[in-house]
PDB file of C-alpha atoms in Angstrom:
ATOM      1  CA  UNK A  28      11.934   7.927  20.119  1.00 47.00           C
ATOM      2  CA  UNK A  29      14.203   7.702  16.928  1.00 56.00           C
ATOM      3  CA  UNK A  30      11.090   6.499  14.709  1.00 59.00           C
ATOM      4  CA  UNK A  31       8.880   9.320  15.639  1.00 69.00           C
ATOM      5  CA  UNK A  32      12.047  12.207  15.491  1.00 72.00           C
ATOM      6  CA  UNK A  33      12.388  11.080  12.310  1.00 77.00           C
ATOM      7  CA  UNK A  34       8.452  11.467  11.228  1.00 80.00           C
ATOM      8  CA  UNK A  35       8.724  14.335  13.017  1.00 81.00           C
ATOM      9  CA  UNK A  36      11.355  16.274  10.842  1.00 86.00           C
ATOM     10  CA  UNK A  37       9.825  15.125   7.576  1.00 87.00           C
ATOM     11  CA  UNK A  38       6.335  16.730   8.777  1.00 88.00           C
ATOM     12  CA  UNK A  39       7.205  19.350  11.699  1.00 91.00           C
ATOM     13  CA  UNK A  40       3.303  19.511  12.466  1.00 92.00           C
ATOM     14  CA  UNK A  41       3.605  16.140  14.089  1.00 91.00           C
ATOM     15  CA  UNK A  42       5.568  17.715  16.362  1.00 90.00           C
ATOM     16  CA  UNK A  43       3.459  20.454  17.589  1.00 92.00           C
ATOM     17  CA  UNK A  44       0.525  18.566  18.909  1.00 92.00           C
ATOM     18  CA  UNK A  45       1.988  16.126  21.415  1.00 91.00           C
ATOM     19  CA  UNK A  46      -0.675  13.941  21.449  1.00 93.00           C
ATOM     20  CA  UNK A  47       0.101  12.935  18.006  1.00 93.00           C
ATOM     21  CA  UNK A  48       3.805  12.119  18.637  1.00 90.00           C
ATOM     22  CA  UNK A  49       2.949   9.654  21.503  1.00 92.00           C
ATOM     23  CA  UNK A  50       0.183   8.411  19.293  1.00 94.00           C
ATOM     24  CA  UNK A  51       1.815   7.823  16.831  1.00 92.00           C
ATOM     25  CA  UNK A  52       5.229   6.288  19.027  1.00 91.00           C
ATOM     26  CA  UNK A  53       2.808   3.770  20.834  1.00 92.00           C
ATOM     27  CA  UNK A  54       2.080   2.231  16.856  1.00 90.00           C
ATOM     28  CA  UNK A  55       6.055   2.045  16.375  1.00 89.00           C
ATOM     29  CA  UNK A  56       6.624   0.450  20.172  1.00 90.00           C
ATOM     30  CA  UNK A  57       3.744  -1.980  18.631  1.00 89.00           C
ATOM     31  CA  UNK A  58       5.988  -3.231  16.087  1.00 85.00           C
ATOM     32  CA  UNK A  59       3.742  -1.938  12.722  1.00 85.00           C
ATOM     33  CA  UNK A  60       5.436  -1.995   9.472  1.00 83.00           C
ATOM     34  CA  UNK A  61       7.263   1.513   8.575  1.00 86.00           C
ATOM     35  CA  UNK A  62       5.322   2.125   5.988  1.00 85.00           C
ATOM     36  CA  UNK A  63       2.198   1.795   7.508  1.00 88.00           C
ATOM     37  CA  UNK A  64       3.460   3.907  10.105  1.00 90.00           C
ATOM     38  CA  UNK A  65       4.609   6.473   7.633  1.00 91.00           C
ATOM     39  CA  UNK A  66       1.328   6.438   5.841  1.00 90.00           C
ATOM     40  CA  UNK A  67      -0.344   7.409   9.010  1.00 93.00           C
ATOM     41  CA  UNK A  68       2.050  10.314   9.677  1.00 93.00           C
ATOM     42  CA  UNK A  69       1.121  11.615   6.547  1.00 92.00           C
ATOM     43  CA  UNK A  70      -2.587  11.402   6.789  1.00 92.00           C
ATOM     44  CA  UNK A  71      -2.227  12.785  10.087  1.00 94.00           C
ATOM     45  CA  UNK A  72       0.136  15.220   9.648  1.00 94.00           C
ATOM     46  CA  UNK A  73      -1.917  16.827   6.400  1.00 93.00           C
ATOM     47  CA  UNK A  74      -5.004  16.748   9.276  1.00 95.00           C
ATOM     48  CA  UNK A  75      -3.290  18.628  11.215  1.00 95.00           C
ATOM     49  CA  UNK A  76      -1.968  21.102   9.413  1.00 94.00           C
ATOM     50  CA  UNK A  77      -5.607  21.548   8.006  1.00 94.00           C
ATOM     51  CA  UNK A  78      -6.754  22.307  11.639  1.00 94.00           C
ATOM     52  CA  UNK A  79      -4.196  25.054  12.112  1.00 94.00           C
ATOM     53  CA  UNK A  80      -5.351  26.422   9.196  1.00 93.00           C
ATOM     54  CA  UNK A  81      -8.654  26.919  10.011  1.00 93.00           C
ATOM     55  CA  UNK A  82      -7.899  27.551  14.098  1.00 94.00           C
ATOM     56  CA  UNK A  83      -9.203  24.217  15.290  1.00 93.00           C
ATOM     57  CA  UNK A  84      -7.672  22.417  18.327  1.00 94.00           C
ATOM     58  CA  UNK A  85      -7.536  18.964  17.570  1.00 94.00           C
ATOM     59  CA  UNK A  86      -8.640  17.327  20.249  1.00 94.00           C
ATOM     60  CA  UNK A  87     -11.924  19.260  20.407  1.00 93.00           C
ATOM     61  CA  UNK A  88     -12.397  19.148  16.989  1.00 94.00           C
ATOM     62  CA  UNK A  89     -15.982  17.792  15.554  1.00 93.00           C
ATOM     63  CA  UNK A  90     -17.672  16.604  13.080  1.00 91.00           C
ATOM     64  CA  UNK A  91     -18.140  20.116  11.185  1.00 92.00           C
ATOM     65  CA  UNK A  92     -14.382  20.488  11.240  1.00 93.00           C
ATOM     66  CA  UNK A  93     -13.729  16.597   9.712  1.00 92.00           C
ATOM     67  CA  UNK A  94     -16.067  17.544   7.064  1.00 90.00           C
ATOM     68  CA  UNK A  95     -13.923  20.801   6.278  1.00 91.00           C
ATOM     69  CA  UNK A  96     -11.436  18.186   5.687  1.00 92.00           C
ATOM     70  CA  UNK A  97     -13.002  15.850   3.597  1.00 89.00           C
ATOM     71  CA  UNK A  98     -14.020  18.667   1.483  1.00 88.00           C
ATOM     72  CA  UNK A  99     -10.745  19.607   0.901  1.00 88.00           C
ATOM     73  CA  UNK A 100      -9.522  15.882   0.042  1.00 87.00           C
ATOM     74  CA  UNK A 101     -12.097  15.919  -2.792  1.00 83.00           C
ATOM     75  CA  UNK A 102     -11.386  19.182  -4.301  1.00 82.00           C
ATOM     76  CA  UNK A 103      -7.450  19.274  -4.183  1.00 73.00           C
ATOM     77  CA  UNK A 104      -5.987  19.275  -7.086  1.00 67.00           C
ATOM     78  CA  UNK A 105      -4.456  16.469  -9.201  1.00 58.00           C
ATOM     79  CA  UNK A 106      -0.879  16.323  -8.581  1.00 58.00           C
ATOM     80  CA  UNK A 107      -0.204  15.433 -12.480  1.00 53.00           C
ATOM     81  CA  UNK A 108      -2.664  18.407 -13.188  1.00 52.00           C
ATOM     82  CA  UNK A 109      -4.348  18.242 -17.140  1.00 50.00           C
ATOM     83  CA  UNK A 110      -1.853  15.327 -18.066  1.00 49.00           C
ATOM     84  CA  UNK A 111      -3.508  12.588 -16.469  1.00 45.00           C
ATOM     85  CA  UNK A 112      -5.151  10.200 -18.699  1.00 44.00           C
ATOM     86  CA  UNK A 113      -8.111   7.777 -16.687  1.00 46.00           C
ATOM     87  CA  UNK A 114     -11.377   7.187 -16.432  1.00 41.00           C
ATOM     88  CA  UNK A 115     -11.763   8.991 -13.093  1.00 48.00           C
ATOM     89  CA  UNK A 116      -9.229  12.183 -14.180  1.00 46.00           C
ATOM     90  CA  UNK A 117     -10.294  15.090 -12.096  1.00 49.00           C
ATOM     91  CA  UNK A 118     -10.137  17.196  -9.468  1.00 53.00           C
ATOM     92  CA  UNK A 119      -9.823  16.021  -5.602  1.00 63.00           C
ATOM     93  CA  UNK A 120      -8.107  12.647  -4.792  1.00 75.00           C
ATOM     94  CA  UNK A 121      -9.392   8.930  -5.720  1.00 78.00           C
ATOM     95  CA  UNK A 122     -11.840   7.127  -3.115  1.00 79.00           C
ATOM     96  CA  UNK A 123      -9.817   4.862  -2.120  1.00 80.00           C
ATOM     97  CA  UNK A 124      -7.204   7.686  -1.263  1.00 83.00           C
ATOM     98  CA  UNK A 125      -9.488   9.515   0.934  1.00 84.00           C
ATOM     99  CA  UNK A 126      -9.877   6.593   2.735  1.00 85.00           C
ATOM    100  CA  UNK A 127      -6.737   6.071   3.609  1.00 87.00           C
ATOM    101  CA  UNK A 128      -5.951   9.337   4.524  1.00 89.00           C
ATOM    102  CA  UNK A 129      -9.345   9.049   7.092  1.00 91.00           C
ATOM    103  CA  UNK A 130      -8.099   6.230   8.477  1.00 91.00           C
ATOM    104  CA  UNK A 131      -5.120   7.660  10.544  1.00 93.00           C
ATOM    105  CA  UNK A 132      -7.142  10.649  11.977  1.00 94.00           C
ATOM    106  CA  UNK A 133      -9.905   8.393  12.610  1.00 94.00           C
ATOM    107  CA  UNK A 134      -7.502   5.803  14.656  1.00 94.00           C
ATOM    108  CA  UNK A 135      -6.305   9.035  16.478  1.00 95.00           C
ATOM    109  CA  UNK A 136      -9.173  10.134  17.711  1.00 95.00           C
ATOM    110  CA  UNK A 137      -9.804   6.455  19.181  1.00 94.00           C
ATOM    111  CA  UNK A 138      -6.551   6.928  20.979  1.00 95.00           C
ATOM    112  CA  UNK A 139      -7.947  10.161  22.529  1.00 95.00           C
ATOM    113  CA  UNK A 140     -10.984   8.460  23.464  1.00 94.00           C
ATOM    114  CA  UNK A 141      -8.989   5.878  25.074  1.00 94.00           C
ATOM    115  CA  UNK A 142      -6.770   8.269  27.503  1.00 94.00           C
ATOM    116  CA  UNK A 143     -10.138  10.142  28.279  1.00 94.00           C
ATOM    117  CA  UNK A 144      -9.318  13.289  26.309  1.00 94.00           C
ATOM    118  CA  UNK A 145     -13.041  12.745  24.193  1.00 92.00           C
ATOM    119  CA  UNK A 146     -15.837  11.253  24.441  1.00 92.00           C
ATOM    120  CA  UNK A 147     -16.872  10.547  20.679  1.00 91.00           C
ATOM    121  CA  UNK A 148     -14.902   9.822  17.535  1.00 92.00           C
ATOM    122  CA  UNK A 149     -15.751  12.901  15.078  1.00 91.00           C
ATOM    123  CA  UNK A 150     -15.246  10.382  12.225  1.00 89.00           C
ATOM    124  CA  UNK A 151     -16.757   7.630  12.742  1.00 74.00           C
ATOM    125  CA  UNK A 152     -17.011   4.746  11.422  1.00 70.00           C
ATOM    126  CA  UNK A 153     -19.818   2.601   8.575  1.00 55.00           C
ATOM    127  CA  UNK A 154     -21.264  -0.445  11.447  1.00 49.00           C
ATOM    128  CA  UNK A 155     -24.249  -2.521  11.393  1.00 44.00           C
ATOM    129  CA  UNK A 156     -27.162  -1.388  13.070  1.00 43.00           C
ATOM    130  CA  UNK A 157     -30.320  -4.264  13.592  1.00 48.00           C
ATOM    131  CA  UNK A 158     -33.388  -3.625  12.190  1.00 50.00           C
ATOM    132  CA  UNK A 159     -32.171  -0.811   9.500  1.00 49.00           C
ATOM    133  CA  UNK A 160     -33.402  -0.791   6.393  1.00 51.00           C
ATOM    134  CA  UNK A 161     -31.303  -1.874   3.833  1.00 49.00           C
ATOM    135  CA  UNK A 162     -29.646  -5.196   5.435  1.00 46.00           C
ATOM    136  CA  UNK A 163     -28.631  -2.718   8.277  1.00 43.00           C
ATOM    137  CA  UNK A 164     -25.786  -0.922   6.990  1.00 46.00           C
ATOM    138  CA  UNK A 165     -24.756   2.725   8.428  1.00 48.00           C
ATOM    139  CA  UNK A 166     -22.575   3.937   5.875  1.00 53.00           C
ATOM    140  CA  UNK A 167     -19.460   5.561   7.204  1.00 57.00           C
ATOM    141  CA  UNK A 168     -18.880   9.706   7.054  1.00 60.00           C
ATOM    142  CA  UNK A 169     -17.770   9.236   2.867  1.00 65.00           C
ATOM    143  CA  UNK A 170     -19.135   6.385   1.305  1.00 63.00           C
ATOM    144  CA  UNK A 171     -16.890   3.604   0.030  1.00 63.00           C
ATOM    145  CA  UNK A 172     -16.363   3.012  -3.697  1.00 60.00           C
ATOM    146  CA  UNK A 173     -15.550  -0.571  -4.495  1.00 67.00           C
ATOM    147  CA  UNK A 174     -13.900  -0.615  -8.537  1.00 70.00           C
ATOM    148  CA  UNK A 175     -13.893  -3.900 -10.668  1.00 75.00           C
ATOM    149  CA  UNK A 176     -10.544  -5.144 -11.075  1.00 78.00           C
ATOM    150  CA  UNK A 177      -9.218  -4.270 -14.983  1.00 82.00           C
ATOM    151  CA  UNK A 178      -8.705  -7.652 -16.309  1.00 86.00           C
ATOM    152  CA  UNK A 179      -6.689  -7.186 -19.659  1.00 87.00           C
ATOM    153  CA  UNK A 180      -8.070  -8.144 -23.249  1.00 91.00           C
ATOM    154  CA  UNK A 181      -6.372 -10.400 -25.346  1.00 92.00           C
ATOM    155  CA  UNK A 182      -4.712  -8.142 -26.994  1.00 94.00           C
ATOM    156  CA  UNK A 183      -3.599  -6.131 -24.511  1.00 93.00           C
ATOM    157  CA  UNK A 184      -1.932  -9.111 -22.423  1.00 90.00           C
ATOM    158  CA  UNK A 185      -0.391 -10.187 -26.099  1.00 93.00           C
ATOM    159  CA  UNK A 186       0.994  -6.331 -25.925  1.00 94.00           C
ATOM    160  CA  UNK A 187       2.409  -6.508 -22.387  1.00 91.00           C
ATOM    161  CA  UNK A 188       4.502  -9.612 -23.423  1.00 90.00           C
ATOM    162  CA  UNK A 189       5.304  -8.017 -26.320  1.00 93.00           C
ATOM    163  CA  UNK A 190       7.064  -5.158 -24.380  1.00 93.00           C
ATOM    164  CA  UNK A 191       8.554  -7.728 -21.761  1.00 92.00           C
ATOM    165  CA  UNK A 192      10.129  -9.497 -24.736  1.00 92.00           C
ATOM    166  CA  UNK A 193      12.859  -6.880 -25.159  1.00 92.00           C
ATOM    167  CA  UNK A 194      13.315  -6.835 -21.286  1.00 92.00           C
ATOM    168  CA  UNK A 195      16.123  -8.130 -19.605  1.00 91.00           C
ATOM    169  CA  UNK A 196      15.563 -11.980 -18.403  1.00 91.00           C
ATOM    170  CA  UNK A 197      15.801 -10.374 -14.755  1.00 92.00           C
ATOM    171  CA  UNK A 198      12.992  -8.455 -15.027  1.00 93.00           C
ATOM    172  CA  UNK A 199      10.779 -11.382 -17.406  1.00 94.00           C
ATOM    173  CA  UNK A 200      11.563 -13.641 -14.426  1.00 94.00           C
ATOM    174  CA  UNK A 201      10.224 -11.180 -11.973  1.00 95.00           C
ATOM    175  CA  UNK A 202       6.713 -10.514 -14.958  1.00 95.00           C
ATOM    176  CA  UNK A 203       6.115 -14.245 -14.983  1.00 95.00           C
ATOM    177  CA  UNK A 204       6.497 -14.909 -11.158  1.00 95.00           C
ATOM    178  CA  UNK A 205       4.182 -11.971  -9.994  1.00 94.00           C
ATOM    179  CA  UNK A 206       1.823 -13.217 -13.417  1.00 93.00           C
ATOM    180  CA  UNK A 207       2.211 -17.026 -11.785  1.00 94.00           C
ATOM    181  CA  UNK A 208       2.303 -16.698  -7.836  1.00 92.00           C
ATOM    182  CA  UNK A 209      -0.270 -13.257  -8.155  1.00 92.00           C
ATOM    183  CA  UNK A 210       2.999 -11.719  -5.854  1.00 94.00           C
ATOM    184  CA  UNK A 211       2.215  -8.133  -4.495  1.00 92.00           C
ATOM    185  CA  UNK A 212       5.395  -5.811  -5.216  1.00 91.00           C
ATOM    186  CA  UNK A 213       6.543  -6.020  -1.822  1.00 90.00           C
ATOM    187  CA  UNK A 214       6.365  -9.568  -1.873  1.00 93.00           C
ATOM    188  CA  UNK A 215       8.225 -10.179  -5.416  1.00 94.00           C
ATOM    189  CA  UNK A 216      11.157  -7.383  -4.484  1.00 92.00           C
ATOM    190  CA  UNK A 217      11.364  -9.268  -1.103  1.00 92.00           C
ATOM    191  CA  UNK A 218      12.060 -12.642  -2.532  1.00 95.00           C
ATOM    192  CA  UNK A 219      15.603 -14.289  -1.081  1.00 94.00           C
ATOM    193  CA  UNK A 220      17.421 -17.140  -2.502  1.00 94.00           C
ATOM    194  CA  UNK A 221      16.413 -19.143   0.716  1.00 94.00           C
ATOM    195  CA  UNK A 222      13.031 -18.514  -0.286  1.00 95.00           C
ATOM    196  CA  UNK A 223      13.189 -20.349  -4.259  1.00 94.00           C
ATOM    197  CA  UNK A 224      12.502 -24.468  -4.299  1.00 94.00           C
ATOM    198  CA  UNK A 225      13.872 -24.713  -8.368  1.00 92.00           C
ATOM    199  CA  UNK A 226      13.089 -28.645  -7.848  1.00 92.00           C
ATOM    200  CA  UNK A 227      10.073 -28.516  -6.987  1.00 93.00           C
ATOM    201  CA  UNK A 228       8.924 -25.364  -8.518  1.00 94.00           C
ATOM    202  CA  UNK A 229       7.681 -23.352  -5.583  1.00 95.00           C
ATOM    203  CA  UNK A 230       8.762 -20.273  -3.971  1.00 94.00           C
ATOM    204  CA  UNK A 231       8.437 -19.331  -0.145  1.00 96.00           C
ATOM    205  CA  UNK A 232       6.501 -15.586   0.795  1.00 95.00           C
ATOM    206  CA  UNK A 233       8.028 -15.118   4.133  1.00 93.00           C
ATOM    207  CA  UNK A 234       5.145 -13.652   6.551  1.00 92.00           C
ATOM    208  CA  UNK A 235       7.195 -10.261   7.043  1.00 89.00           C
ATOM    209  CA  UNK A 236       6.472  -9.614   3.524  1.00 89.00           C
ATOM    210  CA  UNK A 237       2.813  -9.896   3.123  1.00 89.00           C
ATOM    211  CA  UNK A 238      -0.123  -7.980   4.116  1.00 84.00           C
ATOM    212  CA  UNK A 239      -1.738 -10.667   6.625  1.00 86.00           C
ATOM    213  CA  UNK A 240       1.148 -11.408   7.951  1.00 86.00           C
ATOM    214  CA  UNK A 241       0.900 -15.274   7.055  1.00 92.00           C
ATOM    215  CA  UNK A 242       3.354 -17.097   4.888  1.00 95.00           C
ATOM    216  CA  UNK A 243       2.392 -19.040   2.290  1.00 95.00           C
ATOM    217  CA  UNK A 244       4.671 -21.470  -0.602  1.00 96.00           C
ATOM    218  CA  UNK A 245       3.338 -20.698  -4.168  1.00 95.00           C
ATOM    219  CA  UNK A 246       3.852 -22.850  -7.207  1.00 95.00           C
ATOM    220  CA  UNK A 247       5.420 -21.176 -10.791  1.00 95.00           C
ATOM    221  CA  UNK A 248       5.153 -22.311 -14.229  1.00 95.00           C
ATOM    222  CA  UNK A 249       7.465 -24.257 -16.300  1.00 95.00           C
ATOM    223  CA  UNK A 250       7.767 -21.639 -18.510  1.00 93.00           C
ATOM    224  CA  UNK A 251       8.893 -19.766 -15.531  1.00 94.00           C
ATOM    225  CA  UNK A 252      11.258 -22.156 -14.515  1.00 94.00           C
ATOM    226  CA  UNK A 253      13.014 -21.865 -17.728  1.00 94.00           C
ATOM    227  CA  UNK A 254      13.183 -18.035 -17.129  1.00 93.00           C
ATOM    228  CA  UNK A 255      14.175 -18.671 -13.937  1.00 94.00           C
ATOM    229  CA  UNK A 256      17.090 -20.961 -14.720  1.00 94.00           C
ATOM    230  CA  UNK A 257      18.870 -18.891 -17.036  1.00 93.00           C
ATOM    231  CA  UNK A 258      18.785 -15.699 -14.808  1.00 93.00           C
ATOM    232  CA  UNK A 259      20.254 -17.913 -12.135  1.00 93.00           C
ATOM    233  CA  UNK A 260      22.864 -18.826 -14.502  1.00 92.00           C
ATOM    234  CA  UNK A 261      23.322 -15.213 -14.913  1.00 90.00           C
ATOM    235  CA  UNK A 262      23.445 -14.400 -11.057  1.00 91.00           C
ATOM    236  CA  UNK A 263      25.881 -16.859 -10.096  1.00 90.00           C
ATOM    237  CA  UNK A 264      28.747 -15.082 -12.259  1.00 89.00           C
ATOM    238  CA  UNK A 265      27.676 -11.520 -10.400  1.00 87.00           C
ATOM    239  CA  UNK A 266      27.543 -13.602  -6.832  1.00 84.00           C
ATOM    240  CA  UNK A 267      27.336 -16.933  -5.427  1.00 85.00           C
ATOM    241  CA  UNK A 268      26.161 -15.653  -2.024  1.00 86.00           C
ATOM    242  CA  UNK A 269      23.087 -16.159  -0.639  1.00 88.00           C
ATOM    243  CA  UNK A 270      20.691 -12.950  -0.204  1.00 90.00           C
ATOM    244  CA  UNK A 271      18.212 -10.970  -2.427  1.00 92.00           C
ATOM    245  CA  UNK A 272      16.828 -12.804  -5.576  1.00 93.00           C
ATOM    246  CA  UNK A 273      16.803 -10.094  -7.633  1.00 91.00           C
ATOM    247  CA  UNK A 274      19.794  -7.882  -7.707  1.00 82.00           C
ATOM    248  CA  UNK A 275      21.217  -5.845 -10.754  1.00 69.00           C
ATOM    249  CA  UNK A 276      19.806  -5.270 -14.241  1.00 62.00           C
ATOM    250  CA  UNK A 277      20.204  -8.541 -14.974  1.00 55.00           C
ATOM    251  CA  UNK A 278      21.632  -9.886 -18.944  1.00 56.00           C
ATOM    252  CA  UNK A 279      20.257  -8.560 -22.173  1.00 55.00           C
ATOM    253  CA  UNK A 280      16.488 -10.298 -23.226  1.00 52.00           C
ATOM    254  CA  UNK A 281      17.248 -13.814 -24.383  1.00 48.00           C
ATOM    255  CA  UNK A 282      15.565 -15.533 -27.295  1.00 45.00           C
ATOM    256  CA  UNK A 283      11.651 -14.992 -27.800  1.00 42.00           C
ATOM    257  CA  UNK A 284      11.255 -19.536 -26.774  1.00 41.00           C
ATOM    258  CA  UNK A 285      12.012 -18.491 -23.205  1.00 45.00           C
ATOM    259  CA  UNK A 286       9.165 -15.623 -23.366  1.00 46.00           C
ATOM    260  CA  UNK A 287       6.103 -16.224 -20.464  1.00 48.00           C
ATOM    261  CA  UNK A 288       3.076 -17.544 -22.842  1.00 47.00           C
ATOM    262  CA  UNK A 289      -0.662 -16.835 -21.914  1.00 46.00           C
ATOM    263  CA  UNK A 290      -1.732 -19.162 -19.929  1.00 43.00           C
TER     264      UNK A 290
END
């Protein structure tokens, strides 16, 4: 149990409700991604150290003590405190935060449904219910914010490139392939020589990197390829060998012609 002794000693709650340890070992025997599994220790672990707060065991905890818990996601304060400069700048943590925090507790209490240890989940879950008003939808114990993507002006995308002008080519490269191939970080840091096609222009996202766990071959720009070109001019004199794309600082910004353009 080397995963969970390690989740363990970063949050020493998880290790004084057993349940929760085999819970959360039976996610790691299942092969789930470390940080997913991490992010559920968290959200568990600050669950649980709410309920011995307040004196509540667990796993005969209900929906009044879930709702202690929620309350306390939404009023906690800011880790940046008064600095933080956004539209929603407050107290309490973001919507989508809370959610994700829910989700672990909410998956635990499924587990202790499944070994017979409850008979209800105290957090439930939004589902569709026939004949309801309102196409049928129960919401879920906190209602679900959905934000519109910020899509940059103009201007704004002129002063992003402006910035990546002075960057190193390393880092323009890695700008213009997550711009062209709309790469999540995990997949653009992940990238391997293997995985780069220069002829053809396309790039490989092995499955292990992305978040359905299905691998797909993008296309990049020309512009891109030029980028690309001279920082793996620049790589070969670090290291021929084949193994991360991306490794170093990479060379001092090269001349504004080999700058990604709007597109």
């Amino acid at each position: 149990m080397n995963g969970t002794t390690v989740l363990t000693e970063k949050w020493p709650v998880l290790g004084r409700h057993e349940q929760a340890a085999v819970w959360l070992q039976i996610w790691t025997d299942l092969g789930r991604a470390p940080r997913t599994i991490d992010a559920y220790a968290r959200g568990l672990a600050e669950y649980l150290v709410m309920c011995e707060r307040e004196n509540v065991e667990p796993v005969t905890a209900n929906r009044a003590h879930i709702a202690v818990y929620v309350r306390e996601l939404t009023s906690r304060p800011h880790r940046r405190g008064a600095n933080v400069v956004a539209i929603d700048s407050g107290s309490g943590l973001a919507n989508a935060t809370i959610q994700q925090r829910l989700v672990p507790v909410r998956l635990f209490y499924d587990f202790l449904m499944e070994e017979g240890l409850r008979e209800s989940n105290p957090v439930g879950r939004g589902r569709y219910t026939p004949g309801r008003q309102q196409g049928g939808q129960q919401r879920g114990l906190v209602p679900r914010l959905t934000k519109l993507p910020w899509i940059p002006s103009e201007q704004q995308w002129l002063g992003i490139l402006q910035v990546a002008r002075e960057e190193s080519v390393r880092n323009r490269v890695m700008l213009a392939l997550a711009y062209d191939a709309a790469l999540r970080r995990e997949e653009l840091c992940s990238l391997g020589t293997d995985d780069l096609d220069p002829a053809h222009r396309t790039l490989r996202v092995r499955a292990e990197t992305t978040k359905n766990r299905l691998e797909r071959v993008v296309p990049y720009s020309a512009s891109t390829g030029v980028l690309m070109s001279a920082y793996l001019a620049h790589r070969a004199t670090i290291s021929r060998a084949r193994g991360p794309l991306f490794t170093g600082p990479g060379p001092p910004s090269l001349a504004s012609s080999t700058t990604p353009r709007n597109r």
